[in-house]
Every structure is written in C-alpha cells, then in structure tokens.
C-alpha cells in the first residue's frame, strides 16, 4: 500500500499516518522528521538543511526528493509506505509522480479555528516524536506513554505563528490537491471528527 497523507497542521494527519502504517505494517515516513535527522549530521548537507528549518523555509525540492528516493529504496518499504509532510510543493508532487505509483492520497481538511485550537494544545515527545493533543493525552503529565521521553510544546505552536503557517499552507496545498484530484487519487475526510471514526472511513475508502 503506497499512501500519502495530506492535511494542515492540527488535522491529525500524523496520527492517521501512524495508524495506517501500523495497520498495513509499512513505514510511516515523516518528511519533517527525516529532515531533522539529516540536519543533525555533521555534513555540509546536514548544516544547510538545519539552517533552512530554523528559518522556517522549505528545503529545496531536489534535496527533499533525493533523500526521499534513498529512504524508499530501503528494505522496509518493499510493501509500501505512508508519506506524511510530503509533498509540500506542486513540483515535489509532479516529480514524485514521474517515478512512483500511489494507491491513494488521503486528505484531511479542518477549519483554521480548529487547527489553531488543536495546535495551541499540542505536545510532542522530544525523543520519539509522538504527538499528544486534545484527544490523545499522555497518562502522565508531560511524559510520553511510548518511551518515557519528555513532552514539549513546539516554539512555532503559538496562535500567531500557527495562523501564519496556515496561511502559507493553504497557498501551497491548493495546487497539490488539484493535481491529485485530477489524477483521481484524492480521498477527502473531515479531520474535525473523532480519530477512530476517521480511521475507519479511510480504511473503507482504501478497499474500493
Ligand atoms: P514539519 O515537521 O512538517 O513541520 O517540518 C519541519 C520543517 O522541515 C519545515 O519547516 C521545512 O523546513 C522542512 N520540511 C518538511 N517537509 C518538507 C518538504 N516536503 N519539503 C521541503 N521542506 C520540508
């Protein structure tokens, strides 16, 4: 199963991507996390990536596509993958489409007001990256259920910065949504609904 999960920050795309990856026993490839791992390497490329992430700028398409191509060559992707955080530009979508086939592109839509509310309450594990929020709360305050790591709030998860990120997101995602709609790959879900309900709906749409 080869899937892409698209949606604004706070739409629950990371959670659904993780559920899908576990269900189909395929890797959940989070583009942002992949880039952060690369940026921690003491290489010229790692340093360039780090500088762009810190400025909140997208990594150049060629680097992103190159890293992703290498990741997808790994043994664990032979049965498929769930991509999260990719593509972020129409060019990435087009270039990726030339070399890869996809089963579906899952799109989760939510209103900006819900996104702001959810993101302002979001906490992430500094160790394994697991995200907690309004719906999924950790059992122990600020401690990750999975690995015991500390939970932190991202500095870009404040209402003012979130609104700016959402504005940029809308501008970038529209042509990508249009691209996948034209390819008849897009399945669209209401991300404001309950996690389990959305997951069931997604699985159903993948059976067709
Ligand atoms: P995220 O964890 O999705 O918020 O991504 C963190 C940062 O990684 C972004 O601000 C970008 O600098 C970079 N990034 C993530 N995904 C992509 C992508 N598909 N293309 C280019 N840059 C990306």
Coordinates of N, CA and C and ligand atoms in Angstrom, one line a residue:
X1 N 0.8 -1.2 0.0 CA 0.0 0.0 0.0 C 0.9 1.2 0.0
X2 N 0.7 2.1 -1.0 CA 1.5 3.3 -1.1 C 0.6 4.5 -0.9
X3 N 0.8 5.2 0.2 CA -0.1 6.3 0.5 C 0.6 7.6 0.8
X4 N -0.1 8.7 0.6 CA 0.3 10.0 1.1 C -0.8 10.5 2.0
X5 N -0.5 11.1 3.1 CA -1.5 11.7 3.9 C -1.2 13.2 3.9
X6 N -2.2 14.0 3.5 CA -2.1 15.4 3.4 C -3.1 16.1 4.4
X7 N -2.7 17.3 4.9 CA -3.7 18.0 5.7 C -2.9 19.1 6.4
X8 N -3.6 20.1 6.9 CA -3.0 21.2 7.6 C -2.5 20.7 8.9
X9 N -1.6 21.5 9.5 CA -1.1 21.3 10.9 C -2.3 21.2 11.8
X10 N -2.4 20.2 12.6 CA -3.5 20.1 13.5 C -4.7 19.3 13.0
X11 N -4.6 18.8 11.7 CA -5.7 18.0 11.1 C -5.6 16.5 11.6
X12 N -4.6 16.2 12.3 CA -4.4 14.8 12.8 C -3.8 13.9 11.7
X13 N -3.1 14.5 10.7 CA -2.5 13.7 9.7 C -1.4 12.7 10.2
X14 N -0.6 13.2 11.2 CA 0.4 12.4 11.7 C -0.2 11.2 12.4
X15 N -1.2 11.4 13.2 CA -1.9 10.3 13.9 C -2.5 9.3 12.9
X16 N -3.2 9.8 11.9 CA -3.7 8.8 10.9 C -2.6 8.1 10.1
X17 N -1.6 8.8 9.8 CA -0.4 8.2 9.1 C 0.1 7.0 9.9
X18 N 0.3 7.3 11.2 CA 0.8 6.3 12.1 C -0.1 5.1 12.2
X19 N -1.4 5.3 12.3 CA -2.4 4.2 12.4 C -2.4 3.4 11.1
X20 N -2.3 4.1 9.9 CA -2.3 3.4 8.7 C -1.0 2.6 8.5
X21 N 0.1 3.1 8.9 CA 1.4 2.4 8.9 C 1.3 1.1 9.7
X22 N 0.8 1.2 10.9 CA 0.7 0.1 11.8 C -0.3 -1.0 11.2
X23 N -1.4 -0.5 10.6 CA -2.4 -1.4 10.1 C -1.8 -2.2 8.9
X24 N -1.1 -1.5 8.0 CA -0.6 -2.2 6.8 C 0.9 -2.7 7.0
X25 N 1.4 -2.5 8.2 CA 2.8 -2.9 8.5 C 3.8 -2.4 7.5
X26 N 3.7 -1.1 7.3 CA 4.6 -0.4 6.4 C 5.1 0.8 7.1
X27 N 6.3 1.4 6.7 CA 6.8 2.5 7.5 C 6.0 3.8 7.3
X28 N 6.0 4.6 8.4 CA 5.4 5.9 8.4 C 6.6 6.9 8.2
X29 N 6.7 7.5 7.0 CA 7.8 8.4 6.7 C 7.4 9.8 6.9
X30 N 7.8 10.4 7.9 CA 7.5 11.8 8.2 C 8.6 12.7 7.7
X31 N 8.3 13.5 6.6 CA 9.3 14.3 5.9 C 10.1 15.2 6.9
X32 N 9.4 15.9 7.8 CA 10.0 16.8 8.7 C 11.0 16.1 9.6
X33 N 10.6 15.0 10.1 CA 11.4 14.2 11.0 C 12.7 13.7 10.3
X34 N 12.4 13.2 9.0 CA 13.5 12.7 8.2 C 14.6 13.9 8.0
X35 N 14.1 15.1 7.7 CA 15.0 16.2 7.5 C 15.7 16.6 8.8
X36 N 14.9 16.5 9.9 CA 15.6 16.9 11.2 C 16.7 15.9 11.5
X37 N 16.5 14.6 11.2 CA 17.5 13.6 11.4 C 18.7 13.9 10.6
X38 N 18.5 14.2 9.3 CA 19.6 14.6 8.4 C 20.3 15.8 8.9
X39 N 19.6 16.8 9.4 CA 20.2 18.0 9.8 C 21.1 17.9 11.0
X40 N 20.9 16.8 11.8 CA 21.7 16.6 13.0 C 23.1 16.0 12.6
X41 N 23.2 15.5 11.3 CA 24.5 15.0 10.9 C 25.5 16.2 10.6
X42 N 26.7 15.9 10.9 CA 27.7 17.0 10.8 C 28.3 17.0 9.3
X43 N 27.4 17.2 8.4 CA 27.8 17.2 6.9 C 27.3 18.6 6.4
X44 N 27.9 18.8 5.2 CA 27.5 20.1 4.5 C 26.0 20.1 4.3
X45 N 25.5 19.0 3.8 CA 24.0 19.0 3.5 C 23.2 19.1 4.8
X46 N 23.7 18.4 5.9 CA 23.0 18.5 7.1 C 22.9 19.9 7.7
X47 N 24.0 20.6 7.5 CA 24.1 22.0 8.0 C 23.1 22.9 7.2
X48 N 23.1 22.7 5.9 CA 22.3 23.5 5.0 C 20.8 23.3 5.4
X49 N 20.5 22.0 5.6 CA 19.1 21.7 6.0 C 18.7 22.3 7.3
X50 N 19.6 22.2 8.3 CA 19.4 22.8 9.6 C 19.1 24.3 9.5
X51 N 19.9 25.0 8.7 CA 19.7 26.5 8.6 C 18.3 26.8 8.0
X52 N 17.9 26.0 7.0 CA 16.6 26.3 6.4 C 15.4 26.0 7.4
X53 N 15.6 24.9 8.1 CA 14.5 24.5 9.0 C 14.4 25.6 10.1
X54 N 15.5 26.1 10.6 CA 15.5 27.1 11.7 C 14.8 28.4 11.2
X55 N 15.0 28.7 9.9 CA 14.3 29.9 9.4 C 12.9 29.7 9.0
X56 N 12.4 28.4 9.1 CA 11.1 28.1 8.7 C 10.9 28.0 7.2
X57 N 12.0 27.8 6.5 CA 11.9 27.8 5.0 C 11.9 26.3 4.5
X58 N 11.3 26.1 3.4 CA 11.2 24.7 2.9 C 12.6 24.3 2.4
X59 N 12.9 23.0 2.5 CA 14.2 22.5 1.9 C 14.0 22.4 0.4
X60 N 15.0 22.7 -0.4 CA 14.9 22.7 -1.8 C 14.4 21.3 -2.3
X61 N 13.6 21.4 -3.3 CA 12.9 20.2 -3.9 C 13.9 19.1 -4.2
X62 N 15.0 19.5 -4.8 CA 16.0 18.4 -5.3 C 16.5 17.6 -4.1
X63 N 16.8 18.3 -3.0 CA 17.4 17.6 -1.8 C 16.3 16.8 -1.2
X64 N 15.1 17.3 -1.1 CA 14.0 16.6 -0.5 C 13.7 15.3 -1.3
X65 N 13.7 15.4 -2.6 CA 13.4 14.3 -3.5 C 14.5 13.3 -3.4
X66 N 15.7 13.7 -3.3 CA 16.9 12.8 -3.3 C 16.8 12.0 -2.0
X67 N 16.6 12.7 -0.9 CA 16.6 12.0 0.4 C 15.4 11.0 0.5
X68 N 14.3 11.4 -0.1 CA 13.1 10.5 -0.1 C 13.3 9.3 -0.9
X69 N 14.0 9.5 -2.1 CA 14.2 8.4 -3.0 C 15.1 7.4 -2.3
X70 N 16.1 7.8 -1.6 CA 17.0 6.9 -0.9 C 16.3 6.2 0.2
X71 N 15.4 6.9 0.9 CA 14.6 6.3 2.0 C 13.7 5.2 1.5
X72 N 13.1 5.5 0.3 CA 12.1 4.5 -0.2 C 12.8 3.2 -0.8
X73 N 14.1 3.3 -1.0 CA 14.9 2.2 -1.6 C 15.1 1.2 -0.5
X74 N 14.9 1.6 0.8 CA 15.2 0.7 1.9 C 14.3 -0.5 1.9
X75 N 14.8 -1.6 2.5 CA 14.1 -2.9 2.5 C 12.7 -2.8 3.1
X76 N 12.5 -1.9 4.2 CA 11.2 -1.9 4.9 C 10.1 -1.2 4.0
X77 N 10.5 -0.6 2.9 CA 9.5 0.0 2.0 C 9.0 -0.9 0.9
X78 N 9.4 -2.2 0.9 CA 9.1 -3.0 -0.3 C 7.6 -3.3 -0.4
X79 N 6.9 -3.3 0.8 CA 5.4 -3.5 0.7 C 4.7 -2.2 0.7
X80 N 5.4 -1.1 0.7 CA 4.7 0.2 0.6 C 5.2 1.2 1.7
X81 N 4.4 2.3 1.8 CA 4.8 3.4 2.8 C 3.7 4.3 3.0
X82 N 3.8 5.1 4.1 CA 2.8 6.2 4.3 C 3.6 7.4 4.4
X83 N 3.5 8.3 3.5 CA 4.2 9.6 3.5 C 3.4 10.7 4.2
X84 N 4.1 11.4 5.0 CA 3.5 12.4 5.8 C 4.4 13.7 5.8
X85 N 3.8 14.8 5.3 CA 4.6 16.0 5.2 C 5.3 16.2 3.8
X86 N 4.9 15.3 3.0 CA 5.4 15.3 1.6 C 4.2 15.0 0.6
X87 N 4.0 15.7 -0.5 CA 4.7 16.8 -1.0 C 4.3 18.1 -0.4
X88 N 5.2 19.1 -0.4 CA 4.8 20.4 0.1 C 4.8 21.4 -1.0
X89 N 5.2 21.1 -2.2 CA 5.1 21.9 -3.3 C 4.6 21.1 -4.5
X90 N 4.0 21.9 -5.5 CA 3.4 21.2 -6.6 C 4.6 20.5 -7.4
X91 N 5.7 21.1 -7.5 CA 6.9 20.5 -8.1 C 7.3 19.1 -7.5
X92 N 7.3 19.1 -6.2 CA 7.6 17.8 -5.5 C 6.5 16.8 -5.9
X93 N 5.3 17.1 -5.9 CA 4.2 16.2 -6.3 C 4.4 15.7 -7.7
X94 N 4.7 16.6 -8.6 CA 4.9 16.2 -10.0 C 6.1 15.3 -10.2
X95 N 7.2 15.7 -9.6 CA 8.5 14.9 -9.8 C 8.3 13.5 -9.2
X96 N 7.7 13.5 -8.0 CA 7.5 12.2 -7.3 C 6.6 11.3 -8.2
X97 N 5.6 11.9 -8.8 CA 4.6 11.1 -9.6 C 5.3 10.5 -10.8
X98 N 6.3 11.1 -11.3 CA 7.0 10.5 -12.5 C 7.7 9.2 -12.2
X99 N 8.2 9.1 -10.9 CA 9.0 7.9 -10.6 C 8.2 6.9 -9.7
X100 N 7.1 7.3 -9.1 CA 6.4 6.4 -8.2 C 4.9 6.3 -8.5
X101 N 4.4 5.1 -8.1 CA 3.0 5.0 -8.2 C 2.4 5.1 -6.8
X102 N 1.1 5.6 -6.7 CA 0.5 5.7 -5.4 C -0.9 5.0 -5.5
X103 N -1.3 4.5 -4.3 CA -2.6 3.9 -4.3 C -3.7 5.0 -4.0
X104 N -3.4 5.8 -3.0 CA -4.3 6.9 -2.7 C -3.6 8.0 -2.0
X105 N -4.2 9.2 -2.1 CA -3.8 10.4 -1.3 C -4.9 10.8 -0.4
X106 N -4.6 10.6 0.9 CA -5.7 10.8 1.9 C -5.5 12.3 2.3
X107 N -6.6 13.1 2.2 CA -6.6 14.5 2.6 C -7.5 14.7 3.8
X108 N -7.0 15.3 4.8 CA -7.8 15.6 6.0 C -8.0 17.1 6.0
X109 N -9.3 17.6 5.9 CA -9.5 19.0 6.0 C -10.1 19.4 7.3
X110 N -9.7 20.6 7.8 CA -10.3 21.2 9.1 C -10.3 22.7 8.9
X111 N -11.1 23.4 9.7 CA -11.2 24.8 9.6 C -9.9 25.4 10.3
X112 N -9.5 26.6 10.0 CA -8.4 27.2 10.7 C -8.6 27.4 12.2
X113 N -9.9 27.7 12.6 CA -10.1 27.9 14.0 C -9.9 26.6 14.8
X114 N -10.2 25.5 14.2 CA -10.0 24.2 14.9 C -8.5 23.9 14.9
X115 N -7.8 24.2 13.8 CA -6.4 24.0 13.7 C -5.6 24.8 14.8
X116 N -6.0 26.1 15.0 CA -5.3 26.9 16.0 C -5.6 26.4 17.4
X117 N -6.8 26.0 17.6 CA -7.2 25.4 18.9 C -6.4 24.2 19.2
X118 N -6.3 23.3 18.3 CA -5.6 22.0 18.5 C -4.1 22.2 18.7
X119 N -3.6 23.0 17.8 CA -2.1 23.2 17.8 C -1.6 23.9 19.1
X120 N -2.5 24.8 19.6 CA -2.0 25.5 20.8 C -2.0 24.5 22.0
X121 N -2.7 23.4 21.9 CA -2.6 22.5 23.0 C -1.8 21.2 22.7
X122 N -1.0 21.3 21.6 CA -0.3 20.1 21.2 C 1.1 20.0 21.9
X123 N 1.4 18.8 22.3 CA 2.7 18.5 22.9 C 3.4 17.3 22.1
X124 N 4.7 17.4 22.0 CA 5.4 16.4 21.2 C 6.5 15.8 22.1
X125 N 6.8 14.5 21.9 CA 7.8 13.8 22.6 C 9.2 14.2 22.0
X126 N 10.1 14.7 22.8 CA 11.4 15.1 22.3 C 12.2 13.9 21.8
X127 N 11.8 12.7 22.3 CA 12.6 11.5 22.0 C 12.1 10.8 20.7
X128 N 10.8 10.4 20.7 CA 10.3 9.6 19.6 C 9.4 10.3 18.7
X129 N 9.0 11.6 19.0 CA 8.2 12.4 18.1 C 6.7 12.2 18.2
X130 N 6.3 11.3 19.1 CA 4.8 11.1 19.3 C 4.1 12.4 19.7
X131 N 3.0 12.6 19.1 CA 2.2 13.8 19.3 C 1.0 13.6 20.2
X132 N 0.8 14.4 21.2 CA -0.3 14.4 22.1 C -1.1 15.7 22.0
X133 N -2.4 15.6 22.2 CA -3.2 16.8 22.0 C -4.5 16.7 22.8
X134 N -5.6 17.4 22.2 CA -6.8 17.4 22.9 C -7.4 16.0 23.0
X135 N -7.3 15.2 22.0 CA -7.9 13.9 22.0 C -7.1 12.8 22.6
X136 N -5.8 12.9 22.3 CA -4.9 11.8 22.9 C -4.0 12.5 23.9
X137 N -4.3 12.2 25.2 CA -3.5 12.9 26.2 C -2.6 11.8 26.8
X138 N -1.3 12.2 27.3 CA -0.5 11.3 27.9 C -1.0 10.8 29.3
X139 N -0.7 9.6 29.7 CA -1.2 9.1 31.0 C -0.6 10.0 32.1
X140 N 0.8 10.2 32.0 CA 1.5 11.0 33.0 C 1.7 12.4 32.4
X141 N 1.6 13.4 33.2 CA 1.7 14.8 32.8 C 3.1 15.0 32.1
X142 N 3.1 15.5 30.8 CA 4.4 15.8 30.1 C 5.4 14.7 30.0
X143 N 4.9 13.4 30.1 CA 5.8 12.2 29.8 C 5.1 11.3 28.8
X144 N 6.0 10.9 27.8 CA 5.5 10.1 26.7 C 5.1 8.7 27.1
X145 N 3.9 8.2 26.8 CA 3.4 6.9 27.1 C 4.3 5.8 26.5
X146 N 4.8 6.1 25.3 CA 5.5 5.1 24.5 C 6.9 4.9 25.0
X147 N 7.7 6.0 25.2 CA 9.1 5.8 25.5 C 9.6 6.5 26.8
X148 N 8.7 7.2 27.5 CA 9.0 7.9 28.7 C 9.8 9.2 28.5
X149 N 9.9 9.6 27.2 CA 10.6 10.9 26.9 C 9.8 12.1 27.4
X150 N 10.4 13.2 27.5 CA 9.7 14.5 27.9 C 8.9 15.1 26.8
X151 N 7.8 15.6 27.1 CA 6.9 16.2 26.1 C 7.1 17.7 26.1
X152 N 7.2 18.3 24.9 CA 7.5 19.8 24.9 C 6.5 20.4 23.9
X153 N 6.3 21.7 24.0 CA 5.5 22.5 23.0 C 6.4 23.1 22.0
X154 N 6.1 22.9 20.7 CA 7.0 23.5 19.7 C 6.9 25.0 19.7
X155 N 8.0 25.7 19.5 CA 8.0 27.1 19.6 C 7.1 27.7 18.5
X156 N 6.9 27.0 17.4 CA 6.0 27.5 16.3 C 4.6 27.2 16.6
X157 N 4.2 26.6 17.7 CA 2.8 26.3 18.0 C 2.1 27.3 18.9
X158 N 2.4 28.6 18.6 CA 1.6 29.7 19.3 C 0.6 30.2 18.3
X159 N -0.6 30.7 18.8 CA -1.6 31.1 17.8 C -1.2 32.0 16.7
X160 N -0.3 33.0 17.0 CA 0.1 34.0 15.9 C 0.9 33.2 14.8
X161 N 1.9 32.4 15.3 CA 2.7 31.7 14.3 C 1.9 30.6 13.6
X162 N 1.0 30.0 14.3 CA 0.1 29.0 13.7 C -0.7 29.6 12.5
X163 N -1.3 30.8 12.8 CA -2.1 31.4 11.7 C -1.2 31.7 10.5
X164 N 0.0 32.1 10.7 CA 0.9 32.4 9.6 C 1.2 31.1 8.8
X165 N 1.5 30.1 9.6 CA 1.9 28.8 9.0 C 0.7 28.3 8.2
X166 N -0.6 28.5 8.7 CA -1.8 28.0 8.0 C -2.0 28.8 6.7
X167 N -1.7 30.1 6.7 CA -1.8 30.9 5.5 C -0.9 30.4 4.4
X168 N 0.3 30.1 4.8 CA 1.3 29.6 3.8 C 0.9 28.2 3.3
X169 N 0.4 27.4 4.3 CA -0.1 26.1 3.9 C -1.2 26.1 2.8
X170 N -2.2 26.9 3.1 CA -3.3 27.0 2.1 C -2.8 27.3 0.7
X171 N -1.9 28.3 0.7 CA -1.4 28.7 -0.7 C -0.7 27.6 -1.4
X172 N 0.1 26.8 -0.6 CA 0.9 25.8 -1.2 C 0.1 24.5 -1.5
X173 N -0.9 24.2 -0.6 CA -1.6 22.9 -0.8 C -2.6 22.9 -1.9
X174 N -3.2 24.0 -2.2 CA -4.3 24.0 -3.2 C -3.9 23.4 -4.5
X175 N -2.8 23.8 -5.1 CA -2.4 23.2 -6.4 C -2.1 21.7 -6.2
X176 N -1.6 21.3 -5.1 CA -1.3 19.9 -4.9 C -2.6 19.1 -4.8
X177 N -3.6 19.6 -4.1 CA -4.9 18.9 -4.0 C -5.5 18.8 -5.4
X178 N -5.4 19.9 -6.2 CA -6.0 19.9 -7.6 C -5.3 18.9 -8.4
X179 N -3.9 18.8 -8.2 CA -3.1 17.8 -9.0 C -3.6 16.4 -8.7
X180 N -3.7 16.0 -7.4 CA -4.1 14.6 -7.1 C -5.6 14.4 -7.4
X181 N -6.4 15.4 -7.4 CA -7.8 15.2 -7.7 C -7.9 14.9 -9.2
X182 N -7.1 15.6 -10.0 CA -7.1 15.4 -11.5 C -6.6 13.9 -11.8
X183 N -5.8 13.4 -10.9 CA -5.2 12.1 -11.1 C -6.1 11.0 -10.5
X184 N -7.2 11.4 -10.0 CA -8.2 10.6 -9.3 C -7.6 9.8 -8.2
X185 N -6.8 10.4 -7.4 CA -6.1 9.7 -6.3 C -6.6 10.2 -4.9
X186 N -7.2 11.4 -5.0 CA -7.6 12.0 -3.7 C -8.8 11.5 -3.0
X187 N -8.7 11.2 -1.7 CA -9.9 10.9 -0.9 C -9.9 11.9 0.3
X188 N -11.0 12.5 0.5 CA -11.1 13.7 1.4 C -11.9 13.3 2.6
X189 N -11.4 13.7 3.8 CA -12.1 13.4 5.1 C -12.2 14.7 5.9
X190 N -13.2 14.7 6.8 CA -13.4 15.8 7.8 C -12.5 15.5 9.0
X191 N -11.4 16.2 9.1 CA -10.4 16.0 10.2 C -10.9 16.4 11.6
X192 N -12.0 17.1 11.6 CA -12.5 17.5 12.9 C -13.2 16.4 13.7
X193 N -13.5 15.3 12.9 CA -14.2 14.2 13.6 C -13.2 13.4 14.5
X194 N -13.8 12.4 15.2 CA -13.0 11.6 16.1 C -12.0 10.7 15.3
X195 N -10.8 10.5 16.0 CA -9.7 9.8 15.3 C -10.1 8.4 14.8
X196 N -10.8 7.6 15.7 CA -11.1 6.2 15.3 C -12.2 6.2 14.2
X197 N -13.1 7.2 14.2 CA -14.1 7.3 13.1 C -13.5 7.6 11.8
X198 N -12.5 8.6 11.8 CA -11.9 8.9 10.5 C -11.1 7.7 10.0
X199 N -10.4 7.1 10.9 CA -9.5 5.9 10.5 C -10.4 4.8 9.8
X200 N -11.5 4.6 10.4 CA -12.4 3.5 9.8 C -12.9 4.0 8.4
X201 N -13.2 5.2 8.3 CA -13.6 5.8 7.0 C -12.5 5.7 5.9
X202 N -11.3 6.0 6.4 CA -10.1 5.9 5.5 C -9.9 4.5 5.0
X203 N -9.9 3.5 6.0 CA -9.7 2.1 5.6 C -10.8 1.7 4.6
X204 N -12.0 2.1 4.8 CA -13.1 1.7 3.9 C -12.8 2.3 2.5
X205 N -12.4 3.5 2.4 CA -12.1 4.1 1.1 C -11.0 3.4 0.4
X206 N -10.1 2.8 1.2 CA -8.9 2.1 0.5 C -9.3 0.7 0.0
X207 N -10.4 0.2 0.5 CA -10.9 -1.1 0.0 C -11.5 -1.0 -1.4
X208 N -11.9 0.1 -1.7 CA -12.6 0.3 -3.0 C -11.7 0.1 -4.2
Ligands
LIG1 P1 7.3 19.7 9.9 O1 7.8 18.8 10.9 O2 6.4 19.1 8.9 O3 6.7 21.0 10.5 O4 8.6 20.2 9.0 C1 9.6 20.9 9.7 C2 10.4 21.6 8.6 O5 11.0 20.7 7.7 C3 9.7 22.6 7.7 O6 9.5 23.8 8.3 C4 10.6 22.6 6.5 O7 11.7 23.4 6.7 C5 11.1 21.2 6.4 N1 10.2 20.3 5.5 C6 9.3 19.4 6.0 N2 8.7 18.7 4.9 C7 9.2 19.3 3.8 C8 9.0 19.1 2.4 N3 8.2 18.2 1.9 N4 9.8 19.9 1.5 C9 10.6 20.8 2.0 N5 10.8 21.0 3.3 C10 10.2 20.3 4.2

